[in-house]
Every structure is written in C-alpha cells, then in structure tokens.
mmCIF file of C-alpha atoms in Angstrom:
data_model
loop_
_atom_site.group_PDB
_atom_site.id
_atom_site.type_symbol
_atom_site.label_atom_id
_atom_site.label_comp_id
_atom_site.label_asym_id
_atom_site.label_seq_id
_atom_site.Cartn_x
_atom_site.Cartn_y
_atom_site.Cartn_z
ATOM 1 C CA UNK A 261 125.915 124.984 69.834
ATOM 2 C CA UNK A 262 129.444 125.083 71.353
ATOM 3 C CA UNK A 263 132.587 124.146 70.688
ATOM 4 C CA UNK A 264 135.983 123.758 72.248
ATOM 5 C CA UNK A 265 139.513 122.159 73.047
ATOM 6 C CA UNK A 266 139.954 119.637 74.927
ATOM 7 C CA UNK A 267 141.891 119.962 78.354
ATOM 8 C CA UNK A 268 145.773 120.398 76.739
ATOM 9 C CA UNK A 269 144.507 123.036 73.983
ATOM 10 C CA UNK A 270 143.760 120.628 71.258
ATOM 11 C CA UNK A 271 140.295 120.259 68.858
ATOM 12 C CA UNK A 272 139.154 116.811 67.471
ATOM 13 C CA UNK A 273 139.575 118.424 63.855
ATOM 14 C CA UNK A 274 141.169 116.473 61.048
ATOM 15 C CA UNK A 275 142.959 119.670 60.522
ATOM 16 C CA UNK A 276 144.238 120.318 63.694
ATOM 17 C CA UNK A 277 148.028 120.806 63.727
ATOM 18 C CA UNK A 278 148.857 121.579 67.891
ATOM 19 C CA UNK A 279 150.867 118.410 68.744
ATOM 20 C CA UNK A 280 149.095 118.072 72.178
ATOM 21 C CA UNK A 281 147.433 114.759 73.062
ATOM 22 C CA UNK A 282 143.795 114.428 71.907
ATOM 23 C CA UNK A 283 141.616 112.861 75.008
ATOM 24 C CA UNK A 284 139.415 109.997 73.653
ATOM 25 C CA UNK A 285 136.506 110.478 76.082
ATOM 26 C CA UNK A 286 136.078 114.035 74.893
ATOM 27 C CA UNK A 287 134.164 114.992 71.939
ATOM 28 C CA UNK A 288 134.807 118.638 72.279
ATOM 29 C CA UNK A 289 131.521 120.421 70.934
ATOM 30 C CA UNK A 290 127.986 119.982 72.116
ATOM 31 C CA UNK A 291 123.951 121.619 71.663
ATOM 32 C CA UNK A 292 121.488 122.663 73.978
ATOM 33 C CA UNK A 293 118.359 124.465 73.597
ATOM 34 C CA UNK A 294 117.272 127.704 75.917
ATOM 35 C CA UNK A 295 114.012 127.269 78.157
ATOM 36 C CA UNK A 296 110.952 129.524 77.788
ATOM 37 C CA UNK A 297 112.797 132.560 79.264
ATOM 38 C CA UNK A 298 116.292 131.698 77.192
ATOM 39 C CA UNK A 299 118.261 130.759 79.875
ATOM 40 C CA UNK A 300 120.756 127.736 79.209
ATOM 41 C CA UNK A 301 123.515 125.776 80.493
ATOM 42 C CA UNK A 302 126.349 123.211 80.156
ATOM 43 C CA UNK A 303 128.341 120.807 81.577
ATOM 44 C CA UNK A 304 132.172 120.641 80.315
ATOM 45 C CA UNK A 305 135.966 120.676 81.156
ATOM 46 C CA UNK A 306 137.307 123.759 80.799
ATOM 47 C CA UNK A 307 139.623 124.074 77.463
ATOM 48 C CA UNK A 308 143.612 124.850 77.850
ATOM 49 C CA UNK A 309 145.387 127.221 75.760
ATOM 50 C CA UNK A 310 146.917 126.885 72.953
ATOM 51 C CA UNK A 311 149.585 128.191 70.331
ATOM 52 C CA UNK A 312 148.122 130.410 67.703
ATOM 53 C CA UNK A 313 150.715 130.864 64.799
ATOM 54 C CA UNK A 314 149.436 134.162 63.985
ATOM 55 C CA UNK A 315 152.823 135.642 65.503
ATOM 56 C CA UNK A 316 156.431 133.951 66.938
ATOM 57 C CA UNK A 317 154.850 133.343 70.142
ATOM 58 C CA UNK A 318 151.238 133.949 70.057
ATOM 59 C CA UNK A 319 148.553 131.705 72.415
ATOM 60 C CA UNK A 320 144.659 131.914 72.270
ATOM 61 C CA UNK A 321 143.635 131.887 76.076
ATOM 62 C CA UNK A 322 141.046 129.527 77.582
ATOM 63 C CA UNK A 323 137.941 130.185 75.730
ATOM 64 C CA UNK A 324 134.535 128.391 74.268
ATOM 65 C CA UNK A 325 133.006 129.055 71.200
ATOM 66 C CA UNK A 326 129.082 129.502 70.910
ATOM 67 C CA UNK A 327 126.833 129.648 67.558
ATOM 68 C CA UNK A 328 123.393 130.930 68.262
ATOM 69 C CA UNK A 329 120.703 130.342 66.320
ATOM 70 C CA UNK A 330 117.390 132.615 65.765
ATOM 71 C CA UNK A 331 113.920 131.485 64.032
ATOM 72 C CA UNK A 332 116.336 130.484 60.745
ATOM 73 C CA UNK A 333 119.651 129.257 59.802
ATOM 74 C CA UNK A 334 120.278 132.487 58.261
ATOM 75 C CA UNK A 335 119.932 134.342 61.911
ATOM 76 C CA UNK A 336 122.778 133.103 62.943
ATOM 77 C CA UNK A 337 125.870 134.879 65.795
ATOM 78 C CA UNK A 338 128.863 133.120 66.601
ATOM 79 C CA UNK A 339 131.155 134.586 69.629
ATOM 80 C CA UNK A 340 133.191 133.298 72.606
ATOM 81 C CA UNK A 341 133.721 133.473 75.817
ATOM 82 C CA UNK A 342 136.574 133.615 78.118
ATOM 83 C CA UNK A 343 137.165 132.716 81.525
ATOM 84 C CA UNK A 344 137.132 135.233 84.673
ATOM 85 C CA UNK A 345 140.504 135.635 85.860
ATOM 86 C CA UNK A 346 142.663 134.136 82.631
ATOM 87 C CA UNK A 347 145.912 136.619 82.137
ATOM 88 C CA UNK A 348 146.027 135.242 78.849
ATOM 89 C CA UNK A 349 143.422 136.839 77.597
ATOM 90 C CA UNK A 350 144.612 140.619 77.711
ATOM 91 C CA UNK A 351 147.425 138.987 75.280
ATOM 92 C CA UNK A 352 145.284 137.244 73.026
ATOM 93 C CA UNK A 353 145.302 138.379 69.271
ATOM 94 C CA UNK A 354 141.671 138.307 68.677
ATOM 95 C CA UNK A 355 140.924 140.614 72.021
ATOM 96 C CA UNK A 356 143.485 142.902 70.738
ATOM 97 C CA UNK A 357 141.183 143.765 67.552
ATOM 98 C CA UNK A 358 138.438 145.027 70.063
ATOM 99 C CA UNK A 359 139.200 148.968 71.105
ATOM 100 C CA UNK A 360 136.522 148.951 73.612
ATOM 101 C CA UNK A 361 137.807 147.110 76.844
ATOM 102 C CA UNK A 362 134.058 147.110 78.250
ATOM 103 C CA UNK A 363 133.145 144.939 74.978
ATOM 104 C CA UNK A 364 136.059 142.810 76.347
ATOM 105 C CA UNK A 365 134.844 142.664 79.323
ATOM 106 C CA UNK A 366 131.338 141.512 78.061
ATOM 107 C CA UNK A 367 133.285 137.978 76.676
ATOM 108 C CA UNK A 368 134.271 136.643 80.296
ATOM 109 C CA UNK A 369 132.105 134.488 81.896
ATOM 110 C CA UNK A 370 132.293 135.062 85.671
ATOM 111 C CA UNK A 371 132.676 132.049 88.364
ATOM 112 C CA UNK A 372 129.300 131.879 89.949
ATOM 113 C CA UNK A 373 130.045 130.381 92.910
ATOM 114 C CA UNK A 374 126.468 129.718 93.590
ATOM 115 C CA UNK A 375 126.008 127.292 90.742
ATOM 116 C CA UNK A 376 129.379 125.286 91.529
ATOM 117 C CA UNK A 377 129.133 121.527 92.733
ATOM 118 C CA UNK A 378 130.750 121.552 95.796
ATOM 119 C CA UNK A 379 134.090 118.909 95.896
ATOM 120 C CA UNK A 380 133.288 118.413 92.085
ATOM 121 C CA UNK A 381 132.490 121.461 89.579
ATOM 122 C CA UNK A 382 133.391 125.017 89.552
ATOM 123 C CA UNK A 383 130.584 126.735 86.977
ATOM 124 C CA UNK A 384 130.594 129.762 85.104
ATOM 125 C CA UNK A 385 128.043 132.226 84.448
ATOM 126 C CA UNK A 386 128.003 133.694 81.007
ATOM 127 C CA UNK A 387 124.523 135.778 79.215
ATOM 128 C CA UNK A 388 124.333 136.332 76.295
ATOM 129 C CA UNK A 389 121.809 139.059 75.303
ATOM 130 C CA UNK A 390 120.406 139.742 71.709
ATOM 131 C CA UNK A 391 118.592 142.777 70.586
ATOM 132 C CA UNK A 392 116.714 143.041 67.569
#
C-alpha cells in the first residue's frame, strides 16, 4: 500500500489541519501487488511539502509512504521514500533521527530516466529489499 499528499502538501484525512487546498480528483493512497520476482510499480503525482509543527518552522519534504505486507498481517514494515534531488530532505525532522547518512541515502528514490514517459511522466526508481 501507499500513501501520500496531494500536490500542495495536503492528505484527504478528516484530521488533517494544513490549510492547503485538497484536489478532488486525487484520492491520495493506493495498492498494488509485486509480480513473481517482487518487482512493483505506480503511477502518481508527486506530493508537495508540507509544515510539520514539530518545531517554529519545521517542513516534511516530498515523500511517499509504503506499508508492506509479508505472508500475514502481523509481518508488516512501513517506511518512506524521498525524492532524488529534494534539499528539503537533509532538513527534515524524521531524517535527522537517522545517524547513518548511507541509511538516508537508502530512502531516495532515484529518477530513472529510462522508465520516464517522454512529454508526460518523469518516474522514479525506488527497491525495497527485505531480509529475513
């Protein structure tokens, strides 16, 4: 499963409290299933940014949430991933609480410029690889 904002920064949440406009053709969340050799993929806008109030001027950077399932609800990881290129995301909060800049590093999807529709679509290649 994924989830994100829409275009502006803001999630279709009954809760949601960022003032930005919500976009009424955009559902913001989504589920696919891997093929035999767990590869994947998506079609999407890609979410703004938004204000986190975490801190007087804090912003979560560009990012889209993913909840992987195993076998059985109970195997269950949930992560993110950012976008190649984003400034925001050395700023971010969250990425702040991880010491390891490689681990960082592991969280941005890179432009794969060999999967982008030409005069429509950039795309974005992010694996994600399980062990155990």
């Amino acid at each position: 499963e994924v989830w994100q904002a829409n275009a502006g920064g803001r999630y279709r949440h009954k809760r949601e409290g960022y003032t930005a406009p919500l976009d009424p053709n955009f559902g913001g969340c989504g589920r696919m299933i891997t093929d035999a050799e767990g590869r994947y993929s998506f079609r999407t806008i890609r979410p703004g940014a938004y204000p986190w109030p975490n801190g007087p001027n804090d912003w979560r950077p560009a990012h889209i949430h993913f909840s992987i399932f195993g076998r059985a609800f109970a195997q269950r990881l949930i992560t993110q991933m950012y976008f190649e290129g984003d400034p925001m995301i050395w700023q971010c909060p969250i990425v702040a609480t991880i010491p390891d800049k490689a681990a960082v590093e592991q969280l941005i999807a890179r432009l794969d410029r060999d999967r982008t529709t030409p005069m429509d679509a950039l795309a974005y290649r992010f694996d994600i690889v399980l062990h155990g």
